[in-house]
DNA sequence: CTGTTAGCGCATTCAC
DNA sequence: GTGAATGCGCTAACAG
């Protein structure tokens, strides 16, 4: 491996001079700069960033911690983060936690060891506070995206789960639905919790009764077999909900599959709506009615905010950016009842 | 930041001893090990991997270079790579090239500077040879995935584009289609080229005439507006193809959108088939007839192969793993004609 | 404008 | 079983 010493020797200068031209620092005569640059090109020299990092204490490494890149929402988040990172000269380490706190902890340790400059994280849940504190202790700035964790000093890019839920439910109610079930994720995740609370609230405001049997909990993961809504539909049609609100797109898919297997038609027999779009899909078959979030921006802005912290150019006070959801009405919510 | 010196001082041992317990190397008495470990835990010490890398010349960093994580095929590839990397104790740097050679080159330079231990790459095209040579010169092992580049010393995980194409076309021909158009990507990309050649061959074998007007070239990227098949459909129905073979899933989506806008029904008016599945989608609406590839395995196996090179446990000869496509017949190819 | 000295945090190679 | 010296490749702080 060639080093600045090799370059220095061949260019008849000191290693320091080489370092200076590499980093464009200090004053160097045009002549020596050209000479050094020629040798660098000739020897295909590329600086060892481990050695650089050891000195300057910056790695130009960022990490994106999400639960699953395979979830279309996070796929877009990742694209946004990767774009901003690239644009700013950073490399992005991808971490999938699978909603698993232990995995998240392992990643956090590895990232601290790597001395990444910053982290963009959608935490696995409320327990993550511990991991975030660890980042703070190690002076690694991070921005929280999508999922809220209270009482942590950091920037945030969050959605509006109340608004998104209300939009969806009000739409169903306006269509005449009175029996609306909800399938939500674990209440240790802020998005689940907020959507859950918004559901309760919206139903109350509309004087609809809240039936505990219509609230089913599942998780935010993909799986082949799922029978979460069995008790919702294995009853006489009159006792079934007329609409189901899925707390995210994965859940919606599971629900629609379940319904199809039981020969229940969407939206004719039961309407289905959900949080987060499946853009690629909706693009060629506008089917699902959703509260769509600007997923790309979560990643892009989240990354921008950390980089500002890394560069210490951000404002003293931590910021929270709120990204608005948009109601997209398509086929799955059917038509007004009666 | 705490270092081995801090640990050493507090534990009353030499820095070297600390290093030894961290790396589980050499002989250490149980007593001192415990003592050191206690201090490490107490001070929340985590080794600086930049310093480690500088010595051992390994970074435990891998990189996945793909064209676009947003393409469902690559999303799965990324998941496979991330899983294997995590499982083996590596971190994964994600790079999106957007089919752009310059971007790819920049990434390659950055990764060499970072001294990543290995790279898993789906190259942008034939020009990428230069970038791959650069990796070789820097002794960074890599495995080529999905896209073939000739005459480069490396492991490969490739699909079978001939087989996948034939499966799809034979299926259409068996259904009675004689006028089959193909929309393919740039012929500088091996997958495009192979699918293109397989198209020509399969048509010939079946004594079907090859109409140049039925061969349209586009690229492998997403876009909002696209009018690539205008000349295919803006003619009298009798002159139109009865089926279209899309060289990948992005293209298929663009085609189906185009057709829908022109009120042409799939598959009633024109059948559409493509390479690569859209699993999430197909899962709840089995619509597209495809040649499905085990995307996850491209990433998983690709990563496994590089790690074997990094660890120098692979066989002397470079390997090529061929992953078989599977024909999945769904609605978009319609029913037998007449 | 350029070179010298020192040290980043750790592991390797020898001693003991 | 443990420690001391040395260097990985580079840059910061100085000197000239």
PDB file of C-alpha atoms in Angstrom, chain B residues 156-267:
ATOM      1  CA  UNK B 156     -19.927 -14.122  -9.004  1.00  0.00           C
ATOM      2  CA  UNK B 157     -23.546 -14.701  -8.116  1.00  0.00           C
ATOM      3  CA  UNK B 158     -25.537 -14.472 -11.287  1.00  0.00           C
ATOM      4  CA  UNK B 159     -29.024 -15.232 -12.507  1.00  0.00           C
ATOM      5  CA  UNK B 160     -29.895 -17.124 -15.643  1.00  0.00           C
ATOM      6  CA  UNK B 161     -31.239 -14.524 -17.990  1.00  0.00           C
ATOM      7  CA  UNK B 162     -31.502 -16.869 -20.935  1.00  0.00           C
ATOM      8  CA  UNK B 163     -33.547 -19.356 -19.034  1.00  0.00           C
ATOM      9  CA  UNK B 164     -35.740 -16.723 -17.419  1.00  0.00           C
ATOM     10  CA  UNK B 165     -36.459 -15.077 -20.740  1.00  0.00           C
ATOM     11  CA  UNK B 166     -37.198 -18.331 -22.496  1.00  0.00           C
ATOM     12  CA  UNK B 167     -39.554 -19.408 -19.756  1.00  0.00           C
ATOM     13  CA  UNK B 168     -41.525 -16.218 -20.134  1.00  0.00           C
ATOM     14  CA  UNK B 169     -41.588 -16.135 -23.922  1.00  0.00           C
ATOM     15  CA  UNK B 170     -42.352 -19.802 -24.324  1.00  0.00           C
ATOM     16  CA  UNK B 171     -45.249 -19.320 -21.988  1.00  0.00           C
ATOM     17  CA  UNK B 172     -46.593 -16.510 -24.162  1.00  0.00           C
ATOM     18  CA  UNK B 173     -46.011 -18.473 -27.334  1.00  0.00           C
ATOM     19  CA  UNK B 174     -47.737 -21.491 -25.866  1.00  0.00           C
ATOM     20  CA  UNK B 175     -50.682 -19.230 -25.180  1.00  0.00           C
ATOM     21  CA  UNK B 176     -50.768 -18.436 -28.867  1.00  0.00           C
ATOM     22  CA  UNK B 177     -48.958 -15.102 -29.006  1.00  0.00           C
ATOM     23  CA  UNK B 178     -47.118 -14.413 -32.249  1.00  0.00           C
ATOM     24  CA  UNK B 179     -46.596 -10.692 -31.957  1.00  0.00           C
ATOM     25  CA  UNK B 180     -44.465 -10.219 -28.889  1.00  0.00           C
ATOM     26  CA  UNK B 181     -42.671  -6.942 -28.288  1.00  0.00           C
ATOM     27  CA  UNK B 182     -39.761  -6.489 -25.930  1.00  0.00           C
ATOM     28  CA  UNK B 183     -38.798  -3.420 -23.935  1.00  0.00           C
ATOM     29  CA  UNK B 184     -35.258  -3.772 -22.722  1.00  0.00           C
ATOM     30  CA  UNK B 185     -32.574  -1.759 -20.970  1.00  0.00           C
ATOM     31  CA  UNK B 186     -29.217  -0.562 -22.319  1.00  0.00           C
ATOM     32  CA  UNK B 187     -27.237  -3.300 -23.984  1.00  0.00           C
ATOM     33  CA  UNK B 188     -24.141  -2.289 -22.025  1.00  0.00           C
ATOM     34  CA  UNK B 189     -25.678  -4.075 -19.069  1.00  0.00           C
ATOM     35  CA  UNK B 190     -25.257  -7.837 -19.175  1.00  0.00           C
ATOM     36  CA  UNK B 191     -28.743  -8.616 -17.949  1.00  0.00           C
ATOM     37  CA  UNK B 192     -30.264  -6.486 -20.707  1.00  0.00           C
ATOM     38  CA  UNK B 193     -28.007  -7.984 -23.319  1.00  0.00           C
ATOM     39  CA  UNK B 194     -28.665 -11.554 -22.306  1.00  0.00           C
ATOM     40  CA  UNK B 195     -32.398 -11.078 -22.115  1.00  0.00           C
ATOM     41  CA  UNK B 196     -32.306  -9.380 -25.469  1.00  0.00           C
ATOM     42  CA  UNK B 197     -30.340 -12.181 -27.065  1.00  0.00           C
ATOM     43  CA  UNK B 198     -32.550 -14.796 -25.480  1.00  0.00           C
ATOM     44  CA  UNK B 199     -35.559 -13.014 -26.937  1.00  0.00           C
ATOM     45  CA  UNK B 200     -34.102 -13.159 -30.442  1.00  0.00           C
ATOM     46  CA  UNK B 201     -33.153 -16.787 -30.039  1.00  0.00           C
ATOM     47  CA  UNK B 202     -36.442 -17.929 -28.605  1.00  0.00           C
ATOM     48  CA  UNK B 203     -38.419 -16.214 -31.320  1.00  0.00           C
ATOM     49  CA  UNK B 204     -36.224 -17.804 -33.959  1.00  0.00           C
ATOM     50  CA  UNK B 205     -36.562 -21.243 -32.479  1.00  0.00           C
ATOM     51  CA  UNK B 206     -40.303 -20.805 -32.650  1.00  0.00           C
ATOM     52  CA  UNK B 207     -40.203 -19.584 -36.221  1.00  0.00           C
ATOM     53  CA  UNK B 208     -41.530 -16.198 -35.305  1.00  0.00           C
ATOM     54  CA  UNK B 209     -40.398 -13.199 -37.232  1.00  0.00           C
ATOM     55  CA  UNK B 210     -38.372 -10.594 -35.408  1.00  0.00           C
ATOM     56  CA  UNK B 211     -39.792  -7.165 -36.015  1.00  0.00           C
ATOM     57  CA  UNK B 212     -37.304  -4.354 -35.224  1.00  0.00           C
ATOM     58  CA  UNK B 213     -40.251  -2.102 -34.472  1.00  0.00           C
ATOM     59  CA  UNK B 214     -41.111  -4.455 -31.640  1.00  0.00           C
ATOM     60  CA  UNK B 215     -37.776  -3.948 -29.918  1.00  0.00           C
ATOM     61  CA  UNK B 216     -37.695  -0.833 -27.805  1.00  0.00           C
ATOM     62  CA  UNK B 217     -34.828   0.309 -25.674  1.00  0.00           C
ATOM     63  CA  UNK B 218     -35.202   2.248 -22.445  1.00  0.00           C
ATOM     64  CA  UNK B 219     -33.311   2.332 -19.173  1.00  0.00           C
ATOM     65  CA  UNK B 220     -33.551   0.644 -15.810  1.00  0.00           C
ATOM     66  CA  UNK B 221     -34.651   3.670 -13.882  1.00  0.00           C
ATOM     67  CA  UNK B 222     -37.861   4.904 -12.359  1.00  0.00           C
ATOM     68  CA  UNK B 223     -39.486   7.986 -13.753  1.00  0.00           C
ATOM     69  CA  UNK B 224     -42.743   9.817 -13.674  1.00  0.00           C
ATOM     70  CA  UNK B 225     -43.267  10.432 -17.333  1.00  0.00           C
ATOM     71  CA  UNK B 226     -42.446   7.829 -19.890  1.00  0.00           C
ATOM     72  CA  UNK B 227     -43.627   7.343 -23.387  1.00  0.00           C
ATOM     73  CA  UNK B 228     -41.371   4.561 -24.560  1.00  0.00           C
ATOM     74  CA  UNK B 229     -44.023   2.372 -26.064  1.00  0.00           C
ATOM     75  CA  UNK B 230     -45.996   5.079 -27.835  1.00  0.00           C
ATOM     76  CA  UNK B 231     -45.132   3.838 -31.310  1.00  0.00           C
ATOM     77  CA  UNK B 232     -46.054   0.326 -30.260  1.00  0.00           C
ATOM     78  CA  UNK B 233     -49.589   1.222 -29.333  1.00  0.00           C
ATOM     79  CA  UNK B 234     -50.401   4.371 -31.291  1.00  0.00           C
ATOM     80  CA  UNK B 235     -51.291   2.269 -34.295  1.00  0.00           C
ATOM     81  CA  UNK B 236     -54.302   0.314 -35.361  1.00  0.00           C
ATOM     82  CA  UNK B 237     -54.957  -2.566 -32.949  1.00  0.00           C
ATOM     83  CA  UNK B 238     -54.139  -5.055 -35.680  1.00  0.00           C
ATOM     84  CA  UNK B 239     -50.607  -3.699 -35.902  1.00  0.00           C
ATOM     85  CA  UNK B 240     -49.988  -3.772 -32.198  1.00  0.00           C
ATOM     86  CA  UNK B 241     -48.186  -6.518 -30.375  1.00  0.00           C
ATOM     87  CA  UNK B 242     -50.453  -8.904 -28.496  1.00  0.00           C
ATOM     88  CA  UNK B 243     -47.930  -9.254 -25.712  1.00  0.00           C
ATOM     89  CA  UNK B 244     -45.065  -7.251 -24.257  1.00  0.00           C
ATOM     90  CA  UNK B 245     -42.044  -8.679 -22.488  1.00  0.00           C
ATOM     91  CA  UNK B 246     -40.558  -6.147 -20.066  1.00  0.00           C
ATOM     92  CA  UNK B 247     -36.910  -6.689 -19.222  1.00  0.00           C
ATOM     93  CA  UNK B 248     -37.457  -5.795 -15.611  1.00  0.00           C
ATOM     94  CA  UNK B 249     -40.113  -4.883 -13.086  1.00  0.00           C
ATOM     95  CA  UNK B 250     -39.641  -1.108 -13.258  1.00  0.00           C
ATOM     96  CA  UNK B 251     -40.156  -1.268 -16.974  1.00  0.00           C
ATOM     97  CA  UNK B 252     -43.232  -3.426 -16.542  1.00  0.00           C
ATOM     98  CA  UNK B 253     -44.773  -0.867 -14.241  1.00  0.00           C
ATOM     99  CA  UNK B 254     -44.069   1.917 -16.700  1.00  0.00           C
ATOM    100  CA  UNK B 255     -45.629  -0.134 -19.484  1.00  0.00           C
ATOM    101  CA  UNK B 256     -48.738  -1.001 -17.557  1.00  0.00           C
ATOM    102  CA  UNK B 257     -49.224   2.618 -16.547  1.00  0.00           C
ATOM    103  CA  UNK B 258     -48.799   3.692 -20.149  1.00  0.00           C
ATOM    104  CA  UNK B 259     -51.293   1.131 -21.343  1.00  0.00           C
ATOM    105  CA  UNK B 260     -53.816   2.069 -18.743  1.00  0.00           C
ATOM    106  CA  UNK B 261     -53.592   5.717 -19.688  1.00  0.00           C
ATOM    107  CA  UNK B 262     -54.351   4.734 -23.238  1.00  0.00           C
ATOM    108  CA  UNK B 263     -57.256   2.589 -22.072  1.00  0.00           C
ATOM    109  CA  UNK B 264     -55.616  -0.568 -23.288  1.00  0.00           C
ATOM    110  CA  UNK B 265     -56.470  -3.455 -21.002  1.00  0.00           C
ATOM    111  CA  UNK B 266     -53.939  -5.903 -19.549  1.00  0.00           C
ATOM    112  CA  UNK B 267     -54.128  -8.765 -20.300  1.00  0.00           C
TER     113      UNK B 267
END
